[in-house]
PDB file of C-alpha atoms and ligand atoms in Angstrom:
ATOM      1  CA  UNK A   1       0.000   0.000   0.000  1.00  0.00           C
ATOM      2  CA  UNK A   2       1.265   3.483  -0.787  1.00  0.00           C
ATOM      3  CA  UNK A   3       0.995   6.343   1.733  1.00  0.00           C
ATOM      4  CA  UNK A   4      -2.484   7.576   0.661  1.00  0.00           C
ATOM      5  CA  UNK A   5      -3.927   4.062   0.668  1.00  0.00           C
ATOM      6  CA  UNK A   6      -2.444   3.336   4.082  1.00  0.00           C
ATOM      7  CA  UNK A   7      -3.744   6.650   5.462  1.00  0.00           C
ATOM      8  CA  UNK A   8      -7.215   5.845   4.122  1.00  0.00           C
ATOM      9  CA  UNK A   9      -7.025   2.359   5.617  1.00  0.00           C
ATOM     10  CA  UNK A  10      -6.103   3.808   9.017  1.00  0.00           C
ATOM     11  CA  UNK A  11      -8.828   6.498   8.964  1.00  0.00           C
ATOM     12  CA  UNK A  12     -11.476   3.970   7.870  1.00  0.00           C
ATOM     13  CA  UNK A  13     -10.567   1.729  10.834  1.00  0.00           C
ATOM     14  CA  UNK A  14     -10.560   4.727  13.200  1.00  0.00           C
ATOM     15  CA  UNK A  15     -13.947   5.992  11.986  1.00  0.00           C
ATOM     16  CA  UNK A  16     -15.465   2.507  12.348  1.00  0.00           C
ATOM     17  CA  UNK A  17     -14.134   2.211  15.905  1.00  0.00           C
ATOM     18  CA  UNK A  18     -15.447   5.686  16.815  1.00  0.00           C
ATOM     19  CA  UNK A  19     -18.879   4.842  15.389  1.00  0.00           C
ATOM     20  CA  UNK A  20     -18.960   1.660  17.480  1.00  0.00           C
ATOM     21  CA  UNK A  21     -17.926   3.679  20.546  1.00  0.00           C
ATOM     22  CA  UNK A  22     -20.670   6.275  19.949  1.00  0.00           C
ATOM     23  CA  UNK A  23     -23.240   3.476  19.632  1.00  0.00           C
ATOM     24  CA  UNK A  24     -22.375   2.562  23.237  1.00  0.00           C
ATOM     25  CA  UNK A  25     -23.256   6.028  24.586  1.00  0.00           C
ATOM     26  CA  UNK A  26     -26.449   5.886  26.717  1.00  0.00           C
ATOM     27  CA  UNK A  27     -29.607   5.912  24.566  1.00  0.00           C
ATOM     28  CA  UNK A  28     -32.346   8.568  24.600  1.00  0.00           C
ATOM     29  CA  UNK A  29     -30.061  11.195  26.046  1.00  0.00           C
ATOM     30  CA  UNK A  30     -29.644  14.571  24.394  1.00  0.00           C
ATOM     31  CA  UNK A  31     -26.034  14.917  25.600  1.00  0.00           C
ATOM     32  CA  UNK A  32     -25.153  11.468  24.177  1.00  0.00           C
ATOM     33  CA  UNK A  33     -26.573  12.727  20.879  1.00  0.00           C
ATOM     34  CA  UNK A  34     -24.485  15.922  21.074  1.00  0.00           C
ATOM     35  CA  UNK A  35     -21.347  13.889  21.895  1.00  0.00           C
ATOM     36  CA  UNK A  36     -21.896  11.661  18.858  1.00  0.00           C
ATOM     37  CA  UNK A  37     -22.742  14.684  16.668  1.00  0.00           C
ATOM     38  CA  UNK A  38     -19.333  16.257  17.260  1.00  0.00           C
ATOM     39  CA  UNK A  39     -17.297  13.048  17.475  1.00  0.00           C
ATOM     40  CA  UNK A  40     -18.650  11.674  14.198  1.00  0.00           C
ATOM     41  CA  UNK A  41     -18.618  14.975  12.306  1.00  0.00           C
ATOM     42  CA  UNK A  42     -15.420  14.061  10.498  1.00  0.00           C
ATOM     43  CA  UNK A  43     -12.081  15.654  11.071  1.00  0.00           C
ATOM     44  CA  UNK A  44      -8.702  14.427   9.939  1.00  0.00           C
ATOM     45  CA  UNK A  45      -8.285  11.926  12.815  1.00  0.00           C
ATOM     46  CA  UNK A  46      -4.621  12.893  12.869  1.00  0.00           C
ATOM     47  CA  UNK A  47      -4.076  11.955  16.521  1.00  0.00           C
ATOM     48  CA  UNK A  48      -5.348   8.354  16.246  1.00  0.00           C
ATOM     49  CA  UNK A  49      -3.517   8.055  12.910  1.00  0.00           C
ATOM     50  CA  UNK A  50      -0.243   8.984  14.662  1.00  0.00           C
ATOM     51  CA  UNK A  51      -1.046   6.488  17.427  1.00  0.00           C
ATOM     52  CA  UNK A  52      -1.543   3.524  15.088  1.00  0.00           C
ATOM     53  CA  UNK A  53       1.274   4.567  12.738  1.00  0.00           C
ATOM     54  CA  UNK A  54       3.813   4.836  15.569  1.00  0.00           C
ATOM     55  CA  UNK A  55       2.668   1.467  16.976  1.00  0.00           C
ATOM     56  CA  UNK A  56       2.967  -0.227  13.588  1.00  0.00           C
ATOM     57  CA  UNK A  57       6.327   1.418  12.832  1.00  0.00           C
ATOM     58  CA  UNK A  58       7.653   0.053  16.122  1.00  0.00           C
ATOM     59  CA  UNK A  59       6.211  -3.422  15.525  1.00  0.00           C
ATOM     60  CA  UNK A  60       3.653  -2.935  18.317  1.00  0.00           C
ATOM     61  CA  UNK A  61       0.013  -3.871  18.915  1.00  0.00           C
ATOM     62  CA  UNK A  62      -1.963  -1.743  16.441  1.00  0.00           C
ATOM     63  CA  UNK A  63      -5.386  -2.636  17.915  1.00  0.00           C
ATOM     64  CA  UNK A  64      -4.264  -1.461  21.351  1.00  0.00           C
ATOM     65  CA  UNK A  65      -2.968   1.797  19.815  1.00  0.00           C
ATOM     66  CA  UNK A  66      -6.316   2.172  18.018  1.00  0.00           C
ATOM     67  CA  UNK A  67      -8.113   1.915  21.365  1.00  0.00           C
ATOM     68  CA  UNK A  68      -5.854   4.607  22.900  1.00  0.00           C
ATOM     69  CA  UNK A  69      -6.131   6.724  19.736  1.00  0.00           C
ATOM     70  CA  UNK A  70      -9.947   6.681  19.809  1.00  0.00           C
ATOM     71  CA  UNK A  71      -9.884   7.851  23.432  1.00  0.00           C
ATOM     72  CA  UNK A  72      -7.525  10.624  22.373  1.00  0.00           C
ATOM     73  CA  UNK A  73      -9.910  11.672  19.597  1.00  0.00           C
ATOM     74  CA  UNK A  74     -12.703  11.948  22.199  1.00  0.00           C
ATOM     75  CA  UNK A  75     -10.534  14.268  24.284  1.00  0.00           C
ATOM     76  CA  UNK A  76      -9.568  16.274  21.193  1.00  0.00           C
ATOM     77  CA  UNK A  77     -13.256  16.600  20.235  1.00  0.00           C
ATOM     78  CA  UNK A  78     -14.178  17.766  23.754  1.00  0.00           C
ATOM     79  CA  UNK A  79     -11.473  20.451  23.499  1.00  0.00           C
ATOM     80  CA  UNK A  80     -12.899  21.654  20.178  1.00  0.00           C
ATOM     81  CA  UNK A  81     -16.469  21.791  21.570  1.00  0.00           C
ATOM     82  CA  UNK A  82     -15.331  23.834  24.577  1.00  0.00           C
ATOM     83  CA  UNK A  83     -12.996  26.012  22.479  1.00  0.00           C
ATOM     84  CA  UNK A  84     -15.935  26.923  20.207  1.00  0.00           C
ATOM     85  CA  UNK A  85     -18.210  28.031  23.088  1.00  0.00           C
ATOM     86  CA  UNK A  86     -19.258  31.695  23.321  1.00  0.00           C
ATOM     87  CA  UNK A  87     -17.099  32.130  26.445  1.00  0.00           C
ATOM     88  CA  UNK A  88     -14.025  31.104  24.432  1.00  0.00           C
ATOM     89  CA  UNK A  89     -13.737  31.519  20.647  1.00  0.00           C
ATOM     90  CA  UNK A  90     -17.474  31.784  19.971  1.00  0.00           C
ATOM     91  CA  UNK A  91     -17.298  29.879  16.675  1.00  0.00           C
ATOM     92  CA  UNK A  92     -20.355  28.798  14.722  1.00  0.00           C
ATOM     93  CA  UNK A  93     -18.763  26.342  12.275  1.00  0.00           C
ATOM     94  CA  UNK A  94     -16.562  23.311  13.002  1.00  0.00           C
ATOM     95  CA  UNK A  95     -15.709  20.349  10.791  1.00  0.00           C
ATOM     96  CA  UNK A  96     -17.967  21.915   8.168  1.00  0.00           C
ATOM     97  CA  UNK A  97     -21.149  21.831  10.277  1.00  0.00           C
ATOM     98  CA  UNK A  98     -22.683  24.059  12.987  1.00  0.00           C
ATOM     99  CA  UNK A  99     -20.727  23.894  16.245  1.00  0.00           C
ATOM    100  CA  UNK A 100     -22.100  21.781  19.077  1.00  0.00           C
ATOM    101  CA  UNK A 101     -23.518  24.750  21.031  1.00  0.00           C
ATOM    102  CA  UNK A 102     -25.186  26.205  17.917  1.00  0.00           C
ATOM    103  CA  UNK A 103     -26.943  22.875  17.353  1.00  0.00           C
ATOM    104  CA  UNK A 104     -27.667  21.837  20.970  1.00  0.00           C
ATOM    105  CA  UNK A 105     -27.333  25.008  23.045  1.00  0.00           C
ATOM    106  CA  UNK A 106     -24.542  26.031  25.373  1.00  0.00           C
ATOM    107  CA  UNK A 107     -25.438  23.941  28.399  1.00  0.00           C
ATOM    108  CA  UNK A 108     -25.683  20.662  26.488  1.00  0.00           C
ATOM    109  CA  UNK A 109     -22.508  21.473  24.514  1.00  0.00           C
ATOM    110  CA  UNK A 110     -20.620  22.052  27.749  1.00  0.00           C
ATOM    111  CA  UNK A 111     -21.878  18.688  29.021  1.00  0.00           C
ATOM    112  CA  UNK A 112     -21.075  16.990  25.707  1.00  0.00           C
ATOM    113  CA  UNK A 113     -17.452  18.106  26.155  1.00  0.00           C
ATOM    114  CA  UNK A 114     -17.441  16.869  29.753  1.00  0.00           C
ATOM    115  CA  UNK A 115     -19.038  13.613  28.610  1.00  0.00           C
ATOM    116  CA  UNK A 116     -16.413  12.981  25.914  1.00  0.00           C
ATOM    117  CA  UNK A 117     -13.513  13.798  28.235  1.00  0.00           C
ATOM    118  CA  UNK A 118     -14.764  11.324  30.816  1.00  0.00           C
ATOM    119  CA  UNK A 119     -15.845   8.679  28.306  1.00  0.00           C
ATOM    120  CA  UNK A 120     -12.295   8.623  26.892  1.00  0.00           C
ATOM    121  CA  UNK A 121     -11.073   7.053  30.136  1.00  0.00           C
ATOM    122  CA  UNK A 122     -14.132   4.792  30.465  1.00  0.00           C
ATOM    123  CA  UNK A 123     -13.481   3.628  26.888  1.00  0.00           C
ATOM    124  CA  UNK A 124      -9.886   2.638  27.662  1.00  0.00           C
ATOM    125  CA  UNK A 125     -10.804   0.792  30.841  1.00  0.00           C
ATOM    126  CA  UNK A 126     -13.487  -1.146  28.926  1.00  0.00           C
ATOM    127  CA  UNK A 127     -11.524  -1.891  25.744  1.00  0.00           C
ATOM    128  CA  UNK A 128      -7.794  -2.041  26.444  1.00  0.00           C
ATOM    129  CA  UNK A 129      -6.395  -5.575  26.572  1.00  0.00           C
ATOM    130  CA  UNK A 130      -3.247  -4.911  28.599  1.00  0.00           C
ATOM    131  CA  UNK A 131      -4.284  -3.130  31.793  1.00  0.00           C
ATOM    132  CA  UNK A 132      -0.732  -2.271  32.870  1.00  0.00           C
ATOM    133  CA  UNK A 133       0.019  -0.573  29.557  1.00  0.00           C
ATOM    134  CA  UNK A 134      -3.408   1.118  29.593  1.00  0.00           C
ATOM    135  CA  UNK A 135      -2.613   2.537  33.032  1.00  0.00           C
ATOM    136  CA  UNK A 136       0.708   3.926  31.743  1.00  0.00           C
ATOM    137  CA  UNK A 137      -1.063   5.489  28.792  1.00  0.00           C
ATOM    138  CA  UNK A 138      -3.825   7.026  30.925  1.00  0.00           C
ATOM    139  CA  UNK A 139      -1.196   8.497  33.275  1.00  0.00           C
ATOM    140  CA  UNK A 140       0.597  10.135  30.345  1.00  0.00           C
ATOM    141  CA  UNK A 141      -2.649  11.138  28.593  1.00  0.00           C
ATOM    142  CA  UNK A 142      -4.076  12.846  31.671  1.00  0.00           C
ATOM    143  CA  UNK A 143      -0.861  14.804  32.196  1.00  0.00           C
ATOM    144  CA  UNK A 144      -0.851  15.922  28.544  1.00  0.00           C
ATOM    145  CA  UNK A 145      -4.570  16.811  28.444  1.00  0.00           C
ATOM    146  CA  UNK A 146      -4.769  18.585  31.797  1.00  0.00           C
ATOM    147  CA  UNK A 147      -3.456  21.709  33.453  1.00  0.00           C
ATOM    148  CA  UNK A 148       0.169  20.704  32.809  1.00  0.00           C
ATOM    149  CA  UNK A 149      -0.616  20.289  29.110  1.00  0.00           C
ATOM    150  CA  UNK A 150      -3.524  21.290  26.862  1.00  0.00           C
ATOM    151  CA  UNK A 151      -5.669  23.018  29.505  1.00  0.00           C
ATOM    152  CA  UNK A 152      -2.617  24.968  30.757  1.00  0.00           C
ATOM    153  CA  UNK A 153      -1.729  25.972  27.188  1.00  0.00           C
ATOM    154  CA  UNK A 154      -5.291  27.109  26.544  1.00  0.00           C
ATOM    155  CA  UNK A 155      -5.210  29.125  29.789  1.00  0.00           C
ATOM    156  CA  UNK A 156      -2.043  30.959  28.723  1.00  0.00           C
ATOM    157  CA  UNK A 157      -3.458  31.395  25.234  1.00  0.00           C
ATOM    158  CA  UNK A 158      -6.444  33.259  26.695  1.00  0.00           C
ATOM    159  CA  UNK A 159      -4.046  35.334  28.831  1.00  0.00           C
ATOM    160  CA  UNK A 160      -2.100  36.249  25.702  1.00  0.00           C
ATOM    161  CA  UNK A 161      -5.128  37.660  23.847  1.00  0.00           C
ATOM    162  CA  UNK A 162      -4.683  41.304  22.875  1.00  0.00           C
ATOM    163  CA  UNK A 163      -1.148  41.211  24.336  1.00  0.00           C
ATOM    164  CA  UNK A 164       1.836  40.773  22.083  1.00  0.00           C
ATOM    165  CA  UNK A 165       3.774  37.790  23.390  1.00  0.00           C
ATOM    166  CA  UNK A 166       7.313  36.820  22.348  1.00  0.00           C
ATOM    167  CA  UNK A 167       8.041  33.878  20.082  1.00  0.00           C
ATOM    168  CA  UNK A 168       9.324  31.703  22.960  1.00  0.00           C
ATOM    169  CA  UNK A 169       6.139  32.317  24.958  1.00  0.00           C
ATOM    170  CA  UNK A 170       4.055  31.511  21.866  1.00  0.00           C
ATOM    171  CA  UNK A 171       5.962  28.253  21.337  1.00  0.00           C
ATOM    172  CA  UNK A 172       5.453  27.323  24.996  1.00  0.00           C
ATOM    173  CA  UNK A 173       1.703  27.957  24.682  1.00  0.00           C
ATOM    174  CA  UNK A 174       1.393  25.813  21.567  1.00  0.00           C
ATOM    175  CA  UNK A 175       3.672  23.038  22.795  1.00  0.00           C
ATOM    176  CA  UNK A 176       0.967  22.517  25.428  1.00  0.00           C
ATOM    177  CA  UNK A 177      -2.278  23.651  23.775  1.00  0.00           C
ATOM    178  CA  UNK A 178      -1.750  21.713  20.525  1.00  0.00           C
ATOM    179  CA  UNK A 179       1.479  19.760  21.005  1.00  0.00           C
ATOM    180  CA  UNK A 180       0.582  17.904  24.191  1.00  0.00           C
ATOM    181  CA  UNK A 181      -2.155  15.790  22.558  1.00  0.00           C
ATOM    182  CA  UNK A 182       0.138  15.069  19.598  1.00  0.00           C
ATOM    183  CA  UNK A 183       2.710  13.818  22.129  1.00  0.00           C
ATOM    184  CA  UNK A 184      -0.018  11.686  23.686  1.00  0.00           C
ATOM    185  CA  UNK A 185      -0.681  10.213  20.238  1.00  0.00           C
ATOM    186  CA  UNK A 186       2.979   9.226  19.921  1.00  0.00           C
ATOM    187  CA  UNK A 187       2.891   7.824  23.451  1.00  0.00           C
ATOM    188  CA  UNK A 188      -0.140   5.706  22.540  1.00  0.00           C
ATOM    189  CA  UNK A 189       1.858   4.060  19.763  1.00  0.00           C
ATOM    190  CA  UNK A 190       5.028   3.748  21.825  1.00  0.00           C
ATOM    191  CA  UNK A 191       3.263   2.165  24.833  1.00  0.00           C
ATOM    192  CA  UNK A 192       1.363  -0.216  22.538  1.00  0.00           C
ATOM    193  CA  UNK A 193       4.807  -1.317  21.324  1.00  0.00           C
ATOM    194  CA  UNK A 194       6.144  -1.858  24.836  1.00  0.00           C
ATOM    195  CA  UNK A 195       8.247   1.328  24.879  1.00  0.00           C
ATOM    196  CA  UNK A 196       8.266   4.257  27.308  1.00  0.00           C
ATOM    197  CA  UNK A 197       5.618   6.958  26.803  1.00  0.00           C
ATOM    198  CA  UNK A 198       8.291   9.470  25.788  1.00  0.00           C
ATOM    199  CA  UNK A 199       9.947   7.185  23.198  1.00  0.00           C
ATOM    200  CA  UNK A 200       8.555   9.027  20.139  1.00  0.00           C
ATOM    201  CA  UNK A 201       8.596  12.562  21.611  1.00  0.00           C
ATOM    202  CA  UNK A 202      11.438  13.667  19.315  1.00  0.00           C
ATOM    203  CA  UNK A 203       9.074  13.026  16.415  1.00  0.00           C
ATOM    204  CA  UNK A 204       5.823  14.260  17.938  1.00  0.00           C
ATOM    205  CA  UNK A 205       7.189  17.478  19.469  1.00  0.00           C
ATOM    206  CA  UNK A 206       8.354  18.715  16.055  1.00  0.00           C
ATOM    207  CA  UNK A 207       5.242  17.363  14.374  1.00  0.00           C
ATOM    208  CA  UNK A 208       3.035  19.222  16.881  1.00  0.00           C
ATOM    209  CA  UNK A 209       4.891  22.495  16.410  1.00  0.00           C
ATOM    210  CA  UNK A 210       4.764  22.126  12.619  1.00  0.00           C
ATOM    211  CA  UNK A 211       1.044  21.348  12.879  1.00  0.00           C
ATOM    212  CA  UNK A 212       0.356  24.588  14.790  1.00  0.00           C
ATOM    213  CA  UNK A 213       2.512  26.776  12.519  1.00  0.00           C
ATOM    214  CA  UNK A 214       0.630  25.327   9.540  1.00  0.00           C
ATOM    215  CA  UNK A 215      -2.677  26.031  11.322  1.00  0.00           C
ATOM    216  CA  UNK A 216      -1.679  29.701  11.689  1.00  0.00           C
ATOM    217  CA  UNK A 217      -0.650  29.863   8.016  1.00  0.00           C
ATOM    218  CA  UNK A 218      -3.954  28.264   6.946  1.00  0.00           C
ATOM    219  CA  UNK A 219      -5.850  30.820   9.047  1.00  0.00           C
ATOM    220  CA  UNK A 220      -4.456  33.416   6.619  1.00  0.00           C
ATOM    221  CA  UNK A 221      -4.034  31.525   3.353  1.00  0.00           C
ATOM    222  CA  UNK A 222      -6.487  28.621   3.670  1.00  0.00           C
ATOM    223  CA  UNK A 223      -9.825  27.954   1.994  1.00  0.00           C
ATOM    224  CA  UNK A 224     -12.676  28.295   4.527  1.00  0.00           C
ATOM    225  CA  UNK A 225     -14.723  25.575   2.804  1.00  0.00           C
ATOM    226  CA  UNK A 226     -11.862  23.051   2.877  1.00  0.00           C
ATOM    227  CA  UNK A 227     -11.053  24.004   6.482  1.00  0.00           C
ATOM    228  CA  UNK A 228     -14.702  23.689   7.569  1.00  0.00           C
ATOM    229  CA  UNK A 229     -14.389  26.673   9.916  1.00  0.00           C
ATOM    230  CA  UNK A 230     -14.246  30.458   9.912  1.00  0.00           C
ATOM    231  CA  UNK A 231     -10.816  31.806   8.909  1.00  0.00           C
ATOM    232  CA  UNK A 232      -8.886  35.027   9.668  1.00  0.00           C
ATOM    233  CA  UNK A 233     -10.276  35.029  13.205  1.00  0.00           C
ATOM    234  CA  UNK A 234      -6.849  35.220  14.826  1.00  0.00           C
ATOM    235  CA  UNK A 235      -5.659  37.872  12.381  1.00  0.00           C
ATOM    236  CA  UNK A 236      -8.799  39.947  12.874  1.00  0.00           C
ATOM    237  CA  UNK A 237      -8.630  39.652  16.653  1.00  0.00           C
ATOM    238  CA  UNK A 238      -4.975  40.800  16.697  1.00  0.00           C
ATOM    239  CA  UNK A 239      -4.001  37.610  18.477  1.00  0.00           C
ATOM    240  CA  UNK A 240      -0.317  36.632  18.513  1.00  0.00           C
ATOM    241  CA  UNK A 241       0.271  33.825  16.038  1.00  0.00           C
ATOM    242  CA  UNK A 242       3.342  32.516  14.215  1.00  0.00           C
ATOM    243  CA  UNK A 243       2.248  34.597  11.226  1.00  0.00           C
ATOM    244  CA  UNK A 244       1.602  37.862  13.132  1.00  0.00           C
ATOM    245  CA  UNK A 245       4.865  37.527  15.083  1.00  0.00           C
ATOM    246  CA  UNK A 246       7.179  36.262  12.345  1.00  0.00           C
ATOM    247  CA  UNK A 247       5.473  37.220   9.076  1.00  0.00           C
ATOM    248  CA  UNK A 248       4.310  34.679   6.493  1.00  0.00           C
ATOM    249  CA  UNK A 249       7.744  33.924   4.971  1.00  0.00           C
ATOM    250  CA  UNK A 250       9.502  33.275   8.294  1.00  0.00           C
ATOM    251  CA  UNK A 251       6.519  31.241   9.552  1.00  0.00           C
ATOM    252  CA  UNK A 252       6.862  29.049   6.438  1.00  0.00           C
ATOM    253  CA  UNK A 253      10.623  28.737   7.010  1.00  0.00           C
ATOM    254  CA  UNK A 254      10.008  27.584  10.595  1.00  0.00           C
ATOM    255  CA  UNK A 255       7.367  25.145   9.362  1.00  0.00           C
ATOM    256  CA  UNK A 256       9.959  23.646   6.987  1.00  0.00           C
ATOM    257  CA  UNK A 257      12.553  23.463   9.764  1.00  0.00           C
ATOM    258  CA  UNK A 258      10.191  21.708  12.214  1.00  0.00           C
ATOM    259  CA  UNK A 259       9.088  19.264   9.492  1.00  0.00           C
ATOM    260  CA  UNK A 260      12.753  18.481   8.746  1.00  0.00           C
ATOM    261  CA  UNK A 261      13.362  17.832  12.448  1.00  0.00           C
ATOM    262  CA  UNK A 262      10.328  15.514  12.595  1.00  0.00           C
ATOM    263  CA  UNK A 263      11.599  13.595   9.561  1.00  0.00           C
ATOM    264  CA  UNK A 264      15.093  13.253  11.060  1.00  0.00           C
ATOM    265  CA  UNK A 265      13.543  11.936  14.284  1.00  0.00           C
ATOM    266  CA  UNK A 266      11.969   9.074  12.275  1.00  0.00           C
ATOM    267  CA  UNK A 267      15.269   7.148  12.562  1.00  0.00           C
ATOM    268  CA  UNK A 268      13.791   5.626  15.763  1.00  0.00           C
ATOM    269  CA  UNK A 269      11.411   3.660  13.525  1.00  0.00           C
ATOM    270  CA  UNK A 270      14.265   1.912  11.720  1.00  0.00           C
ATOM    271  CA  UNK A 271      13.266   0.127   8.520  1.00  0.00           C
ATOM    272  CA  UNK A 272       9.557   0.956   9.069  1.00  0.00           C
ATOM    273  CA  UNK A 273      10.007   4.723   9.088  1.00  0.00           C
ATOM    274  CA  UNK A 274       8.461   5.557   5.675  1.00  0.00           C
ATOM    275  CA  UNK A 275       4.841   6.136   6.728  1.00  0.00           C
ATOM    276  CA  UNK A 276       5.764   8.495   9.587  1.00  0.00           C
ATOM    277  CA  UNK A 277       8.070  10.453   7.260  1.00  0.00           C
ATOM    278  CA  UNK A 278       5.282  10.776   4.670  1.00  0.00           C
ATOM    279  CA  UNK A 279       2.852  11.819   7.412  1.00  0.00           C
ATOM    280  CA  UNK A 280       5.145  14.689   8.434  1.00  0.00           C
ATOM    281  CA  UNK A 281       5.371  15.782   4.786  1.00  0.00           C
ATOM    282  CA  UNK A 282       1.584  15.499   4.352  1.00  0.00           C
ATOM    283  CA  UNK A 283       1.035  17.733   7.370  1.00  0.00           C
ATOM    284  CA  UNK A 284       3.331  20.332   5.817  1.00  0.00           C
ATOM    285  CA  UNK A 285       1.269  20.316   2.626  1.00  0.00           C
ATOM    286  CA  UNK A 286      -2.195  19.892   4.147  1.00  0.00           C
ATOM    287  CA  UNK A 287      -5.061  22.133   3.025  1.00  0.00           C
ATOM    288  CA  UNK A 288      -7.322  21.539   6.031  1.00  0.00           C
TER     289      UNK A 288
HETATM  290  C1  LIG B 301     -10.930  24.092  25.651  1.00  0.00           C
HETATM  291  C2  LIG B 301      -9.359  22.896  27.231  1.00  0.00           C
HETATM  292  C3  LIG B 301      -9.626  23.466  25.911  1.00  0.00           C
HETATM  293  C4  LIG B 301      -8.666  23.399  24.988  1.00  0.00           C
HETATM  294  C5  LIG B 301      -8.822  23.845  23.624  1.00  0.00           C
HETATM  295  C6  LIG B 301      -7.391  22.272  20.869  1.00  0.00           C
HETATM  296  C7  LIG B 301      -7.734  23.565  21.465  1.00  0.00           C
HETATM  297  C8  LIG B 301      -7.524  23.720  22.926  1.00  0.00           C
HETATM  298  C9  LIG B 301      -8.285  24.550  20.768  1.00  0.00           C
HETATM  299  C10 LIG B 301      -8.566  24.445  19.324  1.00  0.00           C
HETATM  300  C11 LIG B 301      -8.162  25.725  18.702  1.00  0.00           C
HETATM  301  C12 LIG B 301      -7.213  25.525  17.605  1.00  0.00           C
HETATM  302  C13 LIG B 301      -7.689  25.948  16.278  1.00  0.00           C
HETATM  303  C14 LIG B 301      -6.007  25.024  17.805  1.00  0.00           C
HETATM  304  C15 LIG B 301      -5.035  24.868  16.725  1.00  0.00           C
HETATM  305  C16 LIG B 301      -4.652  23.482  16.374  1.00  0.00           C
HETATM  306  C17 LIG B 301      -5.770  22.572  16.424  1.00  0.00           C
HETATM  307  C18 LIG B 301      -5.879  21.772  17.638  1.00  0.00           C
HETATM  308  C19 LIG B 301      -6.612  22.482  15.407  1.00  0.00           C
HETATM  309  C20 LIG B 301      -7.760  21.576  15.349  1.00  0.00           C
HETATM  310  O1  LIG B 301      -7.334  20.245  15.214  1.00  0.00           O
HETATM  311  P1  LIG B 301      -7.435  19.453  13.848  1.00  0.00           P
HETATM  312  O2  LIG B 301      -6.945  20.295  12.710  1.00  0.00           O
HETATM  313  O3  LIG B 301      -9.009  19.315  13.727  1.00  0.00           O
HETATM  314  O4  LIG B 301      -6.791  18.116  14.013  1.00  0.00           O
HETATM  315  P2  LIG B 301      -9.870  18.115  13.107  1.00  0.00           P
HETATM  316  O5  LIG B 301     -11.252  18.703  12.977  1.00  0.00           O
HETATM  317  O6  LIG B 301      -9.277  17.700  11.797  1.00  0.00           O
HETATM  318  O7  LIG B 301      -9.840  17.013  14.128  1.00  0.00           O
END
């Protein structure tokens, strides 16, 4: 299979597993419906893809990585639902459809986020085969998703609104807000292959930074329809981004540099490094 076929194969498996998971949410419950609405709305599934790709590249248990990756996608989806709320970014479009609070109202959207965050851990405890490894993953995942990771990054991101922050502060914010869950994706694959949680961090830290720089570039240069969300929000709100701080050309140069670092880090995958290299290149060229 070439890269595109393999990527499609991975995303098909991930989407099937997420559909099965959503079918297990309690029936006749409006918040279950809102959780499934956002979880199954599409999205690139990049975090579970990294999880299964890292596991396979390390000769690990791909099904176990898929289980961890689906939990990660639930946490990612919760963060998007909460990020879109009126008290945060107040967005009306996500993954090409109305945001969760536009469709279900603010209170149910808040609960849908809470429900997905909690269900992620319930899902692992119900579906993981190796409880010791699952515990290690949940320990790492909770540290990456919480106040020391994504929530802390989001907190500092809010604090940095309307204030010009330096490039190091911006990188620190995004290493946590966006990068932490990408690290958790790498950890999912590494743990499913019997390695330490931090084994693939060299790869995922650069991948996460590249992902965020590209996101800032797409906010300026992207196609709103392909992105499935409103663009130019950061530019119009005078928020510090890689593009506002560095300019478009330097942001693109840093994107190239981080992608190169991610590719170099793929040596840890030995002879099975090709997919992870192609994934880093695909993220550089992505249009959504
Ligand atoms: C509310 C605790 C809390 C955290 C929110 C993830 C996040 C933190 C905010 C999202 C805002 C944002 C646009 C971040 C930039 C990078 C990013 C995470 C983009 C969205 O992820 P994709 O591109 O989305 O993987 P899809 O829809 O493809 O899954």
